[in-house]
Amino acid sequence: MSELATVADLAAAGIDTTDEVSVKARLRAATLTVLAALRGCVYDPEDTAFRQVARDAVVAQVAAMAAYGITPGQPVRPVVVSSKSLQSASVSYADATALTGDGARLRTGGLAPGAQAVLEIAGLAPYVTTRG
């Protein structure tokens, strides 16, 4: 597998790299996710500009995974109920954003919006994106 980014790249981007096991797991998963997103794209893997874009996409992916507390190979954090009520059966969860939207996409191996934007801006998106 190609190394698109390094632990030093993550540290330079301000990502906490003290937990070596988590960092390596995130870096590997992020690299695989970015490479999967590049399927169907035509690029020279040795091109300096491509390598910079790929590095930035991997760093963005790792940053998103870290922000949501996602470490591949680790169990999902338990869901914590922050409030509940009996009438109208309302339940609220602490940190519910990690379970929906971008957090859910990341947990299932999807590309983070920041990483996707990096690839799209560089013209490395082999698919059509509809927004709005």
Short mmCIF file of N, CA and C in Angstrom, two decimals:
data_model
loop_
_atom_site.label_atom_id
_atom_site.label_comp_id
_atom_site.label_asym_id
_atom_site.label_seq_id
_atom_site.Cartn_x
_atom_site.Cartn_y
_atom_site.Cartn_z
N MET A 1 0.85 -1.18 0.00
CA MET A 1 0.00 0.00 0.00
C MET A 1 0.89 1.24 0.00
N SER A 2 0.50 2.23 -0.76
CA SER A 2 1.24 3.48 -0.83
C SER A 2 1.12 4.25 0.48
N GLU A 3 2.19 4.90 0.85
CA GLU A 3 2.14 5.79 2.01
C GLU A 3 1.87 7.19 1.48
N LEU A 4 0.68 7.69 1.72
CA LEU A 4 0.31 9.01 1.22
C LEU A 4 0.61 10.11 2.23
N ALA A 5 0.63 9.77 3.50
CA ALA A 5 0.93 10.75 4.56
C ALA A 5 1.66 10.02 5.68
N THR A 6 2.34 10.79 6.49
CA THR A 6 3.11 10.23 7.60
C THR A 6 2.62 10.79 8.92
N VAL A 7 3.09 10.21 10.00
CA VAL A 7 2.77 10.72 11.33
C VAL A 7 3.28 12.15 11.47
N ALA A 8 4.43 12.43 10.86
CA ALA A 8 4.98 13.80 10.90
C ALA A 8 4.04 14.78 10.20
N ASP A 9 3.39 14.36 9.10
CA ASP A 9 2.42 15.22 8.42
C ASP A 9 1.23 15.52 9.32
N LEU A 10 0.79 14.51 10.06
CA LEU A 10 -0.33 14.70 10.98
C LEU A 10 0.05 15.68 12.09
N ALA A 11 1.24 15.50 12.65
CA ALA A 11 1.71 16.39 13.72
C ALA A 11 1.83 17.82 13.20
N ALA A 12 2.32 17.98 11.98
CA ALA A 12 2.46 19.32 11.39
C ALA A 12 1.11 19.99 11.20
N ALA A 13 0.06 19.18 11.04
CA ALA A 13 -1.30 19.72 10.87
C ALA A 13 -1.99 19.96 12.21
N GLY A 14 -1.28 19.70 13.31
CA GLY A 14 -1.85 19.94 14.63
C GLY A 14 -2.67 18.80 15.18
N ILE A 15 -2.57 17.63 14.60
CA ILE A 15 -3.30 16.46 15.07
C ILE A 15 -2.48 15.79 16.16
N ASP A 16 -3.14 15.44 17.25
CA ASP A 16 -2.47 14.78 18.37
C ASP A 16 -1.95 13.41 17.93
N THR A 17 -0.66 13.21 18.08
CA THR A 17 -0.04 11.95 17.64
C THR A 17 0.58 11.18 18.81
N THR A 18 0.15 11.48 20.03
CA THR A 18 0.76 10.84 21.19
C THR A 18 0.36 9.37 21.33
N ASP A 19 -0.86 9.01 20.95
CA ASP A 19 -1.30 7.61 21.03
C ASP A 19 -0.91 6.91 19.73
N GLU A 20 0.24 6.28 19.73
CA GLU A 20 0.82 5.71 18.51
C GLU A 20 -0.09 4.66 17.86
N VAL A 21 -0.74 3.84 18.66
CA VAL A 21 -1.60 2.79 18.11
C VAL A 21 -2.79 3.40 17.37
N SER A 22 -3.45 4.38 18.00
CA SER A 22 -4.60 5.02 17.36
C SER A 22 -4.19 5.77 16.11
N VAL A 23 -3.07 6.48 16.18
CA VAL A 23 -2.61 7.26 15.04
C VAL A 23 -2.32 6.36 13.85
N LYS A 24 -1.63 5.26 14.08
CA LYS A 24 -1.30 4.35 12.98
C LYS A 24 -2.56 3.71 12.40
N ALA A 25 -3.51 3.36 13.25
CA ALA A 25 -4.76 2.76 12.77
C ALA A 25 -5.55 3.77 11.93
N ARG A 26 -5.63 5.00 12.41
CA ARG A 26 -6.35 6.04 11.66
C ARG A 26 -5.64 6.34 10.34
N LEU A 27 -4.32 6.42 10.38
CA LEU A 27 -3.55 6.73 9.18
C LEU A 27 -3.74 5.65 8.12
N ARG A 28 -3.71 4.41 8.52
CA ARG A 28 -3.92 3.30 7.57
C ARG A 28 -5.34 3.33 7.00
N ALA A 29 -6.33 3.50 7.87
CA ALA A 29 -7.72 3.53 7.41
C ALA A 29 -7.97 4.73 6.49
N ALA A 30 -7.42 5.88 6.85
CA ALA A 30 -7.59 7.08 6.04
C ALA A 30 -6.94 6.91 4.67
N THR A 31 -5.77 6.31 4.64
CA THR A 31 -5.08 6.07 3.37
C THR A 31 -5.91 5.15 2.48
N LEU A 32 -6.43 4.09 3.04
CA LEU A 32 -7.27 3.16 2.27
C LEU A 32 -8.53 3.86 1.75
N THR A 33 -9.14 4.70 2.59
CA THR A 33 -10.35 5.42 2.19
C THR A 33 -10.07 6.38 1.05
N VAL A 34 -8.97 7.11 1.14
CA VAL A 34 -8.61 8.05 0.07
C VAL A 34 -8.26 7.28 -1.21
N LEU A 35 -7.51 6.21 -1.10
CA LEU A 35 -7.19 5.41 -2.29
C LEU A 35 -8.46 4.85 -2.93
N ALA A 36 -9.42 4.43 -2.11
CA ALA A 36 -10.69 3.93 -2.64
C ALA A 36 -11.44 5.04 -3.37
N ALA A 37 -11.37 6.26 -2.84
CA ALA A 37 -12.05 7.39 -3.48
C ALA A 37 -11.39 7.75 -4.81
N LEU A 38 -10.13 7.39 -4.97
CA LEU A 38 -9.41 7.71 -6.20
C LEU A 38 -9.57 6.65 -7.29
N ARG A 39 -10.30 5.57 -6.99
CA ARG A 39 -10.55 4.56 -8.02
C ARG A 39 -11.23 5.23 -9.21
N GLY A 40 -10.78 4.92 -10.37
CA GLY A 40 -11.39 5.51 -11.57
C GLY A 40 -10.74 6.81 -11.99
N CYS A 41 -9.89 7.37 -11.16
CA CYS A 41 -9.19 8.61 -11.51
C CYS A 41 -7.90 8.27 -12.25
N VAL A 42 -7.52 9.13 -13.15
CA VAL A 42 -6.25 8.97 -13.86
C VAL A 42 -5.26 9.94 -13.23
N TYR A 43 -4.17 9.38 -12.67
CA TYR A 43 -3.16 10.22 -12.04
C TYR A 43 -1.83 9.48 -12.03
N ASP A 44 -0.77 10.24 -11.87
CA ASP A 44 0.57 9.67 -11.76
C ASP A 44 0.91 9.62 -10.28
N PRO A 45 1.02 8.44 -9.69
CA PRO A 45 1.27 8.35 -8.25
C PRO A 45 2.60 8.94 -7.80
N GLU A 46 3.50 9.19 -8.73
CA GLU A 46 4.80 9.78 -8.38
C GLU A 46 4.82 11.29 -8.58
N ASP A 47 3.76 11.86 -9.15
CA ASP A 47 3.68 13.30 -9.40
C ASP A 47 3.65 14.06 -8.08
N THR A 48 4.49 15.07 -7.95
CA THR A 48 4.60 15.83 -6.70
C THR A 48 3.28 16.50 -6.34
N ALA A 49 2.61 17.10 -7.31
CA ALA A 49 1.34 17.77 -7.03
C ALA A 49 0.29 16.77 -6.55
N PHE A 50 0.24 15.60 -7.20
CA PHE A 50 -0.71 14.58 -6.76
C PHE A 50 -0.41 14.14 -5.34
N ARG A 51 0.85 13.91 -5.03
CA ARG A 51 1.23 13.43 -3.69
C ARG A 51 0.86 14.46 -2.63
N GLN A 52 0.95 15.75 -2.95
CA GLN A 52 0.56 16.78 -1.99
C GLN A 52 -0.95 16.77 -1.75
N VAL A 53 -1.70 16.62 -2.83
CA VAL A 53 -3.17 16.55 -2.71
C VAL A 53 -3.57 15.31 -1.93
N ALA A 54 -2.98 14.18 -2.25
CA ALA A 54 -3.29 12.93 -1.55
C ALA A 54 -2.94 13.05 -0.07
N ARG A 55 -1.79 13.64 0.23
CA ARG A 55 -1.38 13.83 1.63
C ARG A 55 -2.40 14.70 2.36
N ASP A 56 -2.80 15.81 1.73
CA ASP A 56 -3.77 16.70 2.36
C ASP A 56 -5.11 16.01 2.60
N ALA A 57 -5.52 15.17 1.66
CA ALA A 57 -6.79 14.44 1.82
C ALA A 57 -6.69 13.44 2.97
N VAL A 58 -5.58 12.74 3.07
CA VAL A 58 -5.40 11.78 4.17
C VAL A 58 -5.36 12.50 5.51
N VAL A 59 -4.66 13.62 5.56
CA VAL A 59 -4.60 14.39 6.81
C VAL A 59 -5.99 14.88 7.20
N ALA A 60 -6.78 15.35 6.24
CA ALA A 60 -8.15 15.80 6.53
C ALA A 60 -9.00 14.63 7.02
N GLN A 61 -8.81 13.46 6.44
CA GLN A 61 -9.56 12.27 6.86
C GLN A 61 -9.20 11.88 8.29
N VAL A 62 -7.91 11.87 8.61
CA VAL A 62 -7.48 11.52 9.97
C VAL A 62 -7.99 12.55 10.96
N ALA A 63 -7.95 13.83 10.60
CA ALA A 63 -8.43 14.88 11.50
C ALA A 63 -9.91 14.68 11.82
N ALA A 64 -10.70 14.33 10.81
CA ALA A 64 -12.13 14.09 11.04
C ALA A 64 -12.34 12.87 11.92
N MET A 65 -11.59 11.82 11.67
CA MET A 65 -11.71 10.61 12.49
C MET A 65 -11.36 10.91 13.94
N ALA A 66 -10.31 11.68 14.14
CA ALA A 66 -9.90 12.04 15.50
C ALA A 66 -10.96 12.90 16.17
N ALA A 67 -11.55 13.83 15.42
CA ALA A 67 -12.56 14.72 15.98
C ALA A 67 -13.79 13.94 16.46
N TYR A 68 -14.13 12.86 15.76
CA TYR A 68 -15.27 12.04 16.16
C TYR A 68 -14.87 10.89 17.07
N GLY A 69 -13.61 10.80 17.42
CA GLY A 69 -13.16 9.74 18.32
C GLY A 69 -13.17 8.36 17.69
N ILE A 70 -12.98 8.30 16.38
CA ILE A 70 -13.02 7.03 15.67
C ILE A 70 -11.61 6.46 15.54
N THR A 71 -11.43 5.27 16.05
CA THR A 71 -10.18 4.54 15.89
C THR A 71 -10.52 3.16 15.34
N PRO A 72 -10.13 2.87 14.10
CA PRO A 72 -10.43 1.56 13.52
C PRO A 72 -9.91 0.43 14.41
N GLY A 73 -10.72 -0.60 14.54
CA GLY A 73 -10.34 -1.74 15.37
C GLY A 73 -10.73 -1.58 16.82
N GLN A 74 -11.19 -0.41 17.20
CA GLN A 74 -11.63 -0.17 18.57
C GLN A 74 -13.16 -0.23 18.61
N PRO A 75 -13.72 -0.65 19.71
CA PRO A 75 -15.18 -0.66 19.80
C PRO A 75 -15.75 0.75 19.75
N VAL A 76 -16.95 0.85 19.24
CA VAL A 76 -17.63 2.14 19.19
C VAL A 76 -17.93 2.59 20.61
N ARG A 77 -17.75 3.88 20.85
CA ARG A 77 -18.03 4.41 22.18
C ARG A 77 -19.49 4.14 22.55
N PRO A 78 -19.75 3.83 23.80
CA PRO A 78 -21.13 3.59 24.20
C PRO A 78 -21.96 4.86 24.10
N VAL A 79 -23.22 4.69 23.77
CA VAL A 79 -24.14 5.81 23.68
C VAL A 79 -24.60 6.18 25.08
N VAL A 80 -24.51 7.45 25.40
CA VAL A 80 -24.88 7.93 26.73
C VAL A 80 -26.15 8.77 26.61
N VAL A 81 -27.18 8.39 27.36
CA VAL A 81 -28.42 9.15 27.38
C VAL A 81 -28.20 10.37 28.27
N SER A 82 -28.45 11.56 27.71
CA SER A 82 -28.26 12.77 28.50
C SER A 82 -29.56 13.24 29.15
N SER A 83 -30.70 12.91 28.53
CA SER A 83 -31.99 13.24 29.15
C SER A 83 -33.07 12.36 28.55
N LYS A 84 -34.14 12.19 29.31
CA LYS A 84 -35.28 11.43 28.81
C LYS A 84 -36.53 11.93 29.50
N SER A 85 -37.65 11.69 28.89
CA SER A 85 -38.92 12.08 29.50
C SER A 85 -39.96 11.02 29.17
N LEU A 86 -40.97 10.92 29.99
CA LEU A 86 -41.98 9.88 29.82
C LEU A 86 -43.09 10.32 28.88
N GLN A 87 -43.64 11.50 29.12
CA GLN A 87 -44.70 11.99 28.25
C GLN A 87 -44.08 12.44 26.93
N SER A 88 -44.58 11.98 25.87
CA SER A 88 -44.14 12.19 24.49
C SER A 88 -42.87 11.40 24.16
N ALA A 89 -42.40 10.58 25.10
CA ALA A 89 -41.31 9.62 24.87
C ALA A 89 -40.08 10.24 24.21
N SER A 90 -39.55 11.26 24.77
CA SER A 90 -38.37 11.94 24.23
C SER A 90 -37.09 11.42 24.88
N VAL A 91 -36.09 11.12 24.07
CA VAL A 91 -34.79 10.69 24.56
C VAL A 91 -33.72 11.51 23.84
N SER A 92 -32.78 12.05 24.59
CA SER A 92 -31.67 12.80 24.01
C SER A 92 -30.37 12.09 24.36
N TYR A 93 -29.46 12.11 23.42
CA TYR A 93 -28.17 11.45 23.63
C TYR A 93 -27.05 12.48 23.69
N ALA A 94 -26.12 12.24 24.59
CA ALA A 94 -24.92 13.07 24.64
C ALA A 94 -24.09 12.75 23.40
N ASP A 95 -23.57 13.77 22.76
CA ASP A 95 -22.72 13.61 21.58
C ASP A 95 -23.42 12.83 20.47
N ALA A 96 -24.68 13.17 20.23
CA ALA A 96 -25.45 12.47 19.20
C ALA A 96 -24.90 12.72 17.80
N THR A 97 -24.14 13.81 17.61
CA THR A 97 -23.60 14.09 16.28
C THR A 97 -22.65 13.01 15.81
N ALA A 98 -22.02 12.30 16.72
CA ALA A 98 -21.10 11.23 16.33
C ALA A 98 -21.84 10.04 15.74
N LEU A 99 -23.16 9.98 15.96
CA LEU A 99 -23.95 8.84 15.50
C LEU A 99 -24.70 9.13 14.21
N THR A 100 -24.68 10.37 13.75
CA THR A 100 -25.43 10.75 12.56
C THR A 100 -24.53 11.53 11.60
N GLY A 101 -24.99 11.77 10.42
CA GLY A 101 -24.29 12.61 9.46
C GLY A 101 -22.86 12.17 9.20
N ASP A 102 -21.94 13.12 9.34
CA ASP A 102 -20.53 12.85 9.04
C ASP A 102 -19.96 11.77 9.95
N GLY A 103 -20.35 11.78 11.22
CA GLY A 103 -19.84 10.77 12.15
C GLY A 103 -20.22 9.37 11.72
N ALA A 104 -21.46 9.20 11.30
CA ALA A 104 -21.92 7.88 10.83
C ALA A 104 -21.19 7.49 9.54
N ARG A 105 -21.01 8.45 8.65
CA ARG A 105 -20.31 8.17 7.39
C ARG A 105 -18.88 7.72 7.66
N LEU A 106 -18.21 8.41 8.58
CA LEU A 106 -16.82 8.04 8.91
C LEU A 106 -16.75 6.67 9.56
N ARG A 107 -17.71 6.36 10.42
CA ARG A 107 -17.70 5.06 11.11
C ARG A 107 -17.89 3.90 10.14
N THR A 108 -18.49 4.17 9.00
CA THR A 108 -18.73 3.11 8.02
C THR A 108 -17.72 3.16 6.88
N GLY A 109 -16.62 3.90 7.07
CA GLY A 109 -15.55 3.92 6.08
C GLY A 109 -15.71 4.94 4.98
N GLY A 110 -16.62 5.90 5.16
CA GLY A 110 -16.82 6.93 4.15
C GLY A 110 -15.78 8.03 4.21
N LEU A 111 -15.74 8.81 3.16
CA LEU A 111 -14.79 9.91 3.04
C LEU A 111 -15.32 11.14 3.77
N ALA A 112 -14.47 11.76 4.56
CA ALA A 112 -14.83 12.98 5.29
C ALA A 112 -15.05 14.12 4.30
N PRO A 113 -15.97 15.04 4.62
CA PRO A 113 -16.21 16.17 3.71
C PRO A 113 -14.95 16.97 3.38
N GLY A 114 -14.08 17.16 4.36
CA GLY A 114 -12.84 17.90 4.11
C GLY A 114 -11.93 17.19 3.13
N ALA A 115 -11.81 15.88 3.28
CA ALA A 115 -10.98 15.09 2.37
C ALA A 115 -11.60 15.07 0.97
N GLN A 116 -12.92 14.96 0.92
CA GLN A 116 -13.61 14.96 -0.37
C GLN A 116 -13.40 16.29 -1.07
N ALA A 117 -13.48 17.39 -0.33
CA ALA A 117 -13.28 18.71 -0.91
C ALA A 117 -11.87 18.86 -1.48
N VAL A 118 -10.88 18.37 -0.76
CA VAL A 118 -9.49 18.43 -1.24
C VAL A 118 -9.37 17.72 -2.58
N LEU A 119 -9.95 16.53 -2.69
CA LEU A 119 -9.87 15.77 -3.93
C LEU A 119 -10.66 16.44 -5.06
N GLU A 120 -11.85 16.95 -4.74
CA GLU A 120 -12.68 17.59 -5.76
C GLU A 120 -12.01 18.85 -6.32
N ILE A 121 -11.43 19.66 -5.44
CA ILE A 121 -10.78 20.90 -5.88
C ILE A 121 -9.61 20.59 -6.81
N ALA A 122 -8.94 19.48 -6.55
CA ALA A 122 -7.80 19.08 -7.39
C ALA A 122 -8.26 18.36 -8.66
N GLY A 123 -9.57 18.17 -8.83
CA GLY A 123 -10.08 17.48 -10.01
C GLY A 123 -9.95 15.98 -9.93
N LEU A 124 -9.87 15.45 -8.71
CA LEU A 124 -9.70 14.01 -8.52
C LEU A 124 -10.96 13.38 -7.91
N ALA A 125 -12.09 13.67 -8.50
CA ALA A 125 -13.34 13.07 -8.04
C ALA A 125 -13.98 12.34 -9.22
N PRO A 126 -13.94 11.01 -9.22
CA PRO A 126 -14.43 10.25 -10.37
C PRO A 126 -15.94 10.07 -10.39
N TYR A 127 -16.65 10.84 -9.61
CA TYR A 127 -18.09 10.67 -9.49
C TYR A 127 -18.77 12.03 -9.54
N VAL A 128 -20.06 12.01 -9.75
CA VAL A 128 -20.84 13.23 -9.78
C VAL A 128 -21.42 13.45 -8.40
N THR A 129 -21.26 14.65 -7.87
CA THR A 129 -21.79 14.98 -6.56
C THR A 129 -22.95 15.95 -6.73
N THR A 130 -24.09 15.64 -6.14
CA THR A 130 -25.24 16.52 -6.17
C THR A 130 -25.42 17.13 -4.80
N ARG A 131 -25.54 18.44 -4.75
CA ARG A 131 -25.72 19.12 -3.47
C ARG A 131 -26.97 19.98 -3.54
N GLY A 132 -27.65 20.04 -2.40
CA GLY A 132 -28.79 20.93 -2.30
C GLY A 132 -30.10 20.29 -2.57
#
